[in-house]
Short mmCIF file of C-alpha atoms in Angstrom, two decimals:
data_model
loop_
_atom_site.label_atom_id
_atom_site.label_comp_id
_atom_site.label_asym_id
_atom_site.label_seq_id
_atom_site.Cartn_x
_atom_site.Cartn_y
_atom_site.Cartn_z
CA UNK A 19 9.81 -17.13 5.72
CA UNK A 20 10.35 -13.46 6.36
CA UNK A 21 8.80 -11.07 3.90
CA UNK A 22 10.50 -8.28 2.00
CA UNK A 23 12.35 -6.06 4.45
CA UNK A 24 13.12 -2.40 3.95
CA UNK A 25 15.13 -0.07 6.12
CA UNK A 26 15.00 2.46 7.38
CA UNK A 27 11.22 2.75 7.59
CA UNK A 28 11.50 6.53 7.93
CA UNK A 29 14.35 8.71 6.75
CA UNK A 30 14.77 12.45 7.14
CA UNK A 31 17.35 14.29 5.09
CA UNK A 32 18.18 17.93 4.48
CA UNK A 33 18.41 19.26 0.95
CA UNK A 34 21.72 18.31 -0.64
CA UNK A 35 22.34 15.23 1.51
CA UNK A 36 22.38 11.66 0.29
CA UNK A 37 19.70 9.08 1.00
CA UNK A 38 20.36 5.33 0.97
CA UNK A 39 17.38 2.98 1.04
CA UNK A 40 17.88 -0.73 1.57
CA UNK A 41 15.78 -3.68 0.49
CA UNK A 42 16.25 -7.32 1.43
CA UNK A 43 14.13 -9.52 -0.84
CA UNK A 44 12.26 -12.59 0.30
CA UNK A 45 14.41 -15.68 0.69
CA UNK A 46 14.95 -17.33 -2.66
CA UNK A 47 13.97 -14.24 -4.68
CA UNK A 48 16.52 -12.94 -7.13
CA UNK A 49 14.43 -10.21 -8.78
CA UNK A 50 13.98 -6.81 -7.15
CA UNK A 51 11.84 -3.85 -8.19
CA UNK A 52 11.73 -0.31 -6.81
CA UNK A 53 8.61 1.88 -6.96
CA UNK A 54 7.98 5.42 -5.75
CA UNK A 55 4.74 6.86 -4.43
CA UNK A 56 4.65 10.65 -4.28
CA UNK A 57 2.17 12.24 -1.85
CA UNK A 58 -1.41 11.85 -3.09
CA UNK A 59 -0.23 10.06 -6.23
CA UNK A 60 -0.08 6.49 -7.47
CA UNK A 61 2.84 4.12 -7.43
CA UNK A 62 5.35 4.51 -10.25
CA UNK A 63 7.89 1.94 -11.34
CA UNK A 64 11.51 3.03 -11.09
CA UNK A 65 13.90 0.15 -11.71
CA UNK A 66 14.10 -3.63 -12.02
CA UNK A 67 17.23 -5.52 -11.00
CA UNK A 68 18.51 -9.04 -10.82
CA UNK A 69 21.62 -10.00 -8.92
CA UNK A 70 24.45 -7.72 -10.11
CA UNK A 71 22.45 -6.51 -13.13
CA UNK A 72 20.09 -3.65 -13.90
CA UNK A 73 17.46 -5.06 -16.24
CA UNK A 74 15.12 -2.10 -16.71
CA UNK A 75 15.70 1.42 -15.40
CA UNK A 76 13.17 3.15 -17.62
CA UNK A 77 11.43 4.75 -14.63
CA UNK A 78 14.51 6.14 -12.94
CA UNK A 79 15.14 9.89 -13.01
CA UNK A 80 18.17 10.57 -15.21
CA UNK A 81 20.18 12.32 -12.54
CA UNK A 82 20.97 11.75 -8.85
CA UNK A 83 19.28 8.33 -8.63
CA UNK A 84 21.04 4.98 -8.82
CA UNK A 85 20.29 1.42 -7.80
CA UNK A 86 22.27 -1.73 -7.27
CA UNK A 87 21.65 -5.33 -6.24
CA UNK A 88 25.02 -6.88 -5.38
CA UNK A 89 25.80 -10.56 -5.28
CA UNK A 90 25.77 -10.42 -1.49
CA UNK A 91 23.63 -8.12 0.59
CA UNK A 92 20.54 -6.02 0.06
CA UNK A 93 19.51 -3.94 -2.91
CA UNK A 94 20.30 -0.26 -2.46
CA UNK A 95 18.46 2.73 -3.92
CA UNK A 96 20.69 5.78 -3.66
CA UNK A 97 19.55 9.36 -4.07
CA UNK A 98 22.28 11.97 -4.19
CA UNK A 99 21.79 15.65 -3.37
CA UNK A 100 18.17 15.18 -2.35
CA UNK A 101 15.60 17.89 -3.08
CA UNK A 102 12.18 18.46 -1.53
CA UNK A 103 10.51 16.83 -4.52
CA UNK A 104 12.17 13.52 -3.60
CA UNK A 105 9.97 13.30 -0.50
CA UNK A 106 7.89 10.16 -1.07
CA UNK A 107 7.35 6.58 -0.02
CA UNK A 108 9.75 4.19 -1.74
CA UNK A 109 8.64 0.59 -2.03
CA UNK A 110 10.69 -2.42 -2.92
CA UNK A 111 9.22 -5.64 -4.28
CA UNK A 112 10.75 -9.01 -5.02
CA UNK A 113 9.81 -12.07 -7.05
CA UNK A 114 11.17 -15.49 -7.90
CA UNK A 115 10.96 -15.21 -11.67
CA UNK A 116 9.36 -13.32 -14.45
CA UNK A 117 7.01 -15.95 -15.73
CA UNK A 118 3.48 -15.26 -16.81
CA UNK A 119 2.13 -15.75 -13.29
CA UNK A 120 4.86 -13.84 -11.50
CA UNK A 121 3.75 -12.25 -8.24
CA UNK A 122 5.59 -9.32 -6.75
CA UNK A 123 5.82 -9.19 -2.96
CA UNK A 124 6.19 -5.71 -1.52
CA UNK A 125 7.99 -4.43 1.53
CA UNK A 126 6.55 -1.91 3.99
CA UNK A 127 8.31 0.99 2.31
CA UNK A 128 10.72 3.73 3.32
CA UNK A 129 9.19 7.14 3.84
CA UNK A 130 11.69 9.79 2.86
CA UNK A 131 11.21 13.34 4.07
CA UNK A 132 13.48 16.06 2.71
CA UNK A 133 13.59 19.21 4.80
CA UNK B 15 0.53 -2.18 -20.28
CA UNK B 16 -2.99 -1.51 -21.49
CA UNK B 17 -5.04 1.06 -19.63
CA UNK B 18 -7.60 0.14 -16.98
CA UNK B 19 -10.49 2.21 -15.65
CA UNK B 20 -11.80 1.87 -12.10
CA UNK B 21 -14.19 3.92 -9.98
CA UNK B 22 -12.36 6.28 -7.65
CA UNK B 23 -14.12 5.03 -4.55
CA UNK B 24 -16.72 2.58 -3.28
CA UNK B 25 -18.44 1.94 0.03
CA UNK B 26 -19.48 -1.32 1.57
CA UNK B 27 -21.01 -2.54 4.78
CA UNK B 28 -19.09 -4.97 6.94
CA UNK B 29 -19.82 -8.66 6.28
CA UNK B 30 -21.50 -7.91 2.95
CA UNK B 31 -20.09 -8.89 -0.47
CA UNK B 32 -18.23 -6.27 -2.49
CA UNK B 33 -17.90 -6.18 -6.26
CA UNK B 34 -15.07 -3.99 -7.53
CA UNK B 35 -15.28 -3.39 -11.29
CA UNK B 36 -12.47 -2.79 -13.76
CA UNK B 37 -12.77 -1.90 -17.43
CA UNK B 38 -9.95 -2.77 -19.82
CA UNK B 39 -11.44 -2.47 -23.28
CA UNK B 40 -8.06 -2.41 -25.04
CA UNK B 41 -6.80 -5.62 -23.44
CA UNK B 42 -4.68 -7.83 -25.70
CA UNK B 43 -4.64 -11.60 -25.91
CA UNK B 44 -1.44 -11.90 -23.87
CA UNK B 45 -2.47 -9.58 -21.02
CA UNK B 46 -3.03 -11.13 -17.63
CA UNK B 47 -5.39 -9.33 -15.22
CA UNK B 48 -3.80 -8.81 -11.81
CA UNK B 49 -5.28 -7.25 -8.69
CA UNK B 50 -3.26 -5.76 -5.87
CA UNK B 51 -4.39 -3.79 -2.86
CA UNK B 52 -2.70 -1.28 -0.62
CA UNK B 53 -3.79 -0.95 2.98
CA UNK B 54 -3.16 2.40 4.68
CA UNK B 55 0.53 3.08 5.28
CA UNK B 56 1.56 -0.29 3.86
CA UNK B 57 3.06 -1.65 0.67
CA UNK B 58 0.85 -3.18 -2.00
CA UNK B 59 -0.29 -6.74 -1.54
CA UNK B 60 -1.09 -9.27 -4.25
CA UNK B 61 -4.72 -10.35 -4.31
CA UNK B 62 -5.41 -12.47 -7.37
CA UNK B 63 -4.80 -12.79 -11.10
CA UNK B 64 -6.35 -14.48 -14.12
CA UNK B 65 -6.27 -14.72 -17.90
CA UNK B 66 -9.64 -15.94 -19.21
CA UNK B 67 -11.35 -18.13 -16.63
CA UNK B 68 -12.80 -17.04 -13.32
CA UNK B 69 -10.43 -17.58 -10.40
CA UNK B 70 -10.89 -18.15 -6.69
CA UNK B 71 -8.44 -18.01 -3.82
CA UNK B 72 -8.62 -17.55 -0.07
CA UNK B 73 -8.75 -13.76 -0.39
CA UNK B 74 -11.15 -13.14 -3.23
CA UNK B 75 -12.70 -14.21 -6.52
CA UNK B 76 -12.02 -12.78 -9.95
CA UNK B 77 -14.79 -12.80 -12.53
CA UNK B 78 -13.61 -12.10 -16.09
CA UNK B 79 -16.05 -11.15 -18.83
CA UNK B 80 -16.25 -13.46 -21.81
CA UNK B 81 -14.80 -10.79 -24.12
CA UNK B 82 -12.17 -9.95 -21.44
CA UNK B 83 -12.92 -6.24 -21.74
CA UNK B 84 -13.87 -6.05 -18.09
CA UNK B 85 -13.40 -7.92 -14.83
CA UNK B 86 -14.75 -7.81 -11.29
CA UNK B 87 -12.95 -8.48 -8.04
CA UNK B 88 -15.31 -10.02 -5.52
CA UNK B 89 -14.76 -9.92 -1.78
CA UNK B 90 -17.32 -12.33 -0.41
CA UNK B 91 -17.60 -10.84 3.08
CA UNK B 92 -15.98 -7.47 3.57
CA UNK B 93 -14.24 -6.84 6.87
CA UNK B 94 -12.86 -3.59 8.25
CA UNK B 95 -9.41 -4.88 7.37
CA UNK B 96 -10.38 -4.92 3.69
CA UNK B 97 -10.48 -1.11 3.59
CA UNK B 98 -7.77 -0.31 1.08
CA UNK B 99 -7.03 0.97 -2.41
CA UNK B 100 -7.58 -1.81 -4.94
CA UNK B 101 -5.59 -1.75 -8.17
CA UNK B 102 -6.54 -3.58 -11.35
CA UNK B 103 -3.41 -4.07 -13.49
CA UNK B 104 -2.89 -5.60 -16.91
CA UNK B 105 0.41 -7.38 -17.35
CA UNK B 106 1.88 -8.22 -20.72
CA UNK B 107 5.19 -9.89 -20.06
CA UNK B 108 6.34 -9.05 -23.54
CA UNK B 109 6.27 -5.40 -22.54
CA UNK B 110 8.35 -5.61 -19.38
CA UNK B 111 8.13 -6.85 -15.84
CA UNK B 112 7.01 -3.76 -13.97
CA UNK B 113 3.56 -3.24 -12.52
CA UNK B 114 1.78 -0.18 -13.90
CA UNK B 115 -0.51 1.17 -11.19
CA UNK B 116 -3.43 3.42 -12.04
CA UNK B 117 -5.51 5.36 -9.54
CA UNK B 118 -7.28 2.31 -8.15
CA UNK B 119 -10.53 2.17 -6.19
CA UNK B 120 -10.55 3.27 -2.57
CA UNK B 121 -12.82 0.87 -0.71
CA UNK B 122 -14.37 2.08 2.50
CA UNK B 123 -15.98 -0.49 4.79
CA UNK B 124 -18.60 0.66 7.27
CA UNK B 125 -19.16 -1.27 10.51
#
């Protein structure tokens, strides 16, 4: 059973460009979470999605960031008009349910560098 | 999620046991104690979780104080591969499904 897959692993963008980060959850997982880790900082929750629905986006910046998890295909985190402060590692996690013993399984991350 | 307090860093010798402490004095009755770790340049990895009783799995043991205001993650024989940042996280599912990561403890393992 393949783990959570993220691509690309490294992404370089110039200021003002768009960044698209993809996450394929573990097989059988219908819950996806995105976290961001800024340089020398801890991991911060961004958004929680189930298939075709955003459940909790309380950690998402109000502008330029969006996320989706379509019925078919990977979850996408989209950052429009990137700025240098968006440079970070973006991690996706997936789980089977949200019960009391829910475990989140993380991917290897996408490291975004904005020039 | 309630706040947790962990030492910034700890050192251990290879093949010796390691006890990683976590204080959570404001824990509520519905909070589960979860531990994750993050190896260098990798995503976090689940280690163990518990509610009231001590727990064991193939990776580690979790000792929970009787009053639940603190817990200790125990690695029985540290290896070089265990060098990572260890995060103690309280999860109250009534408050949302995200994981709230603090600063964690950076564990260094000496050969």
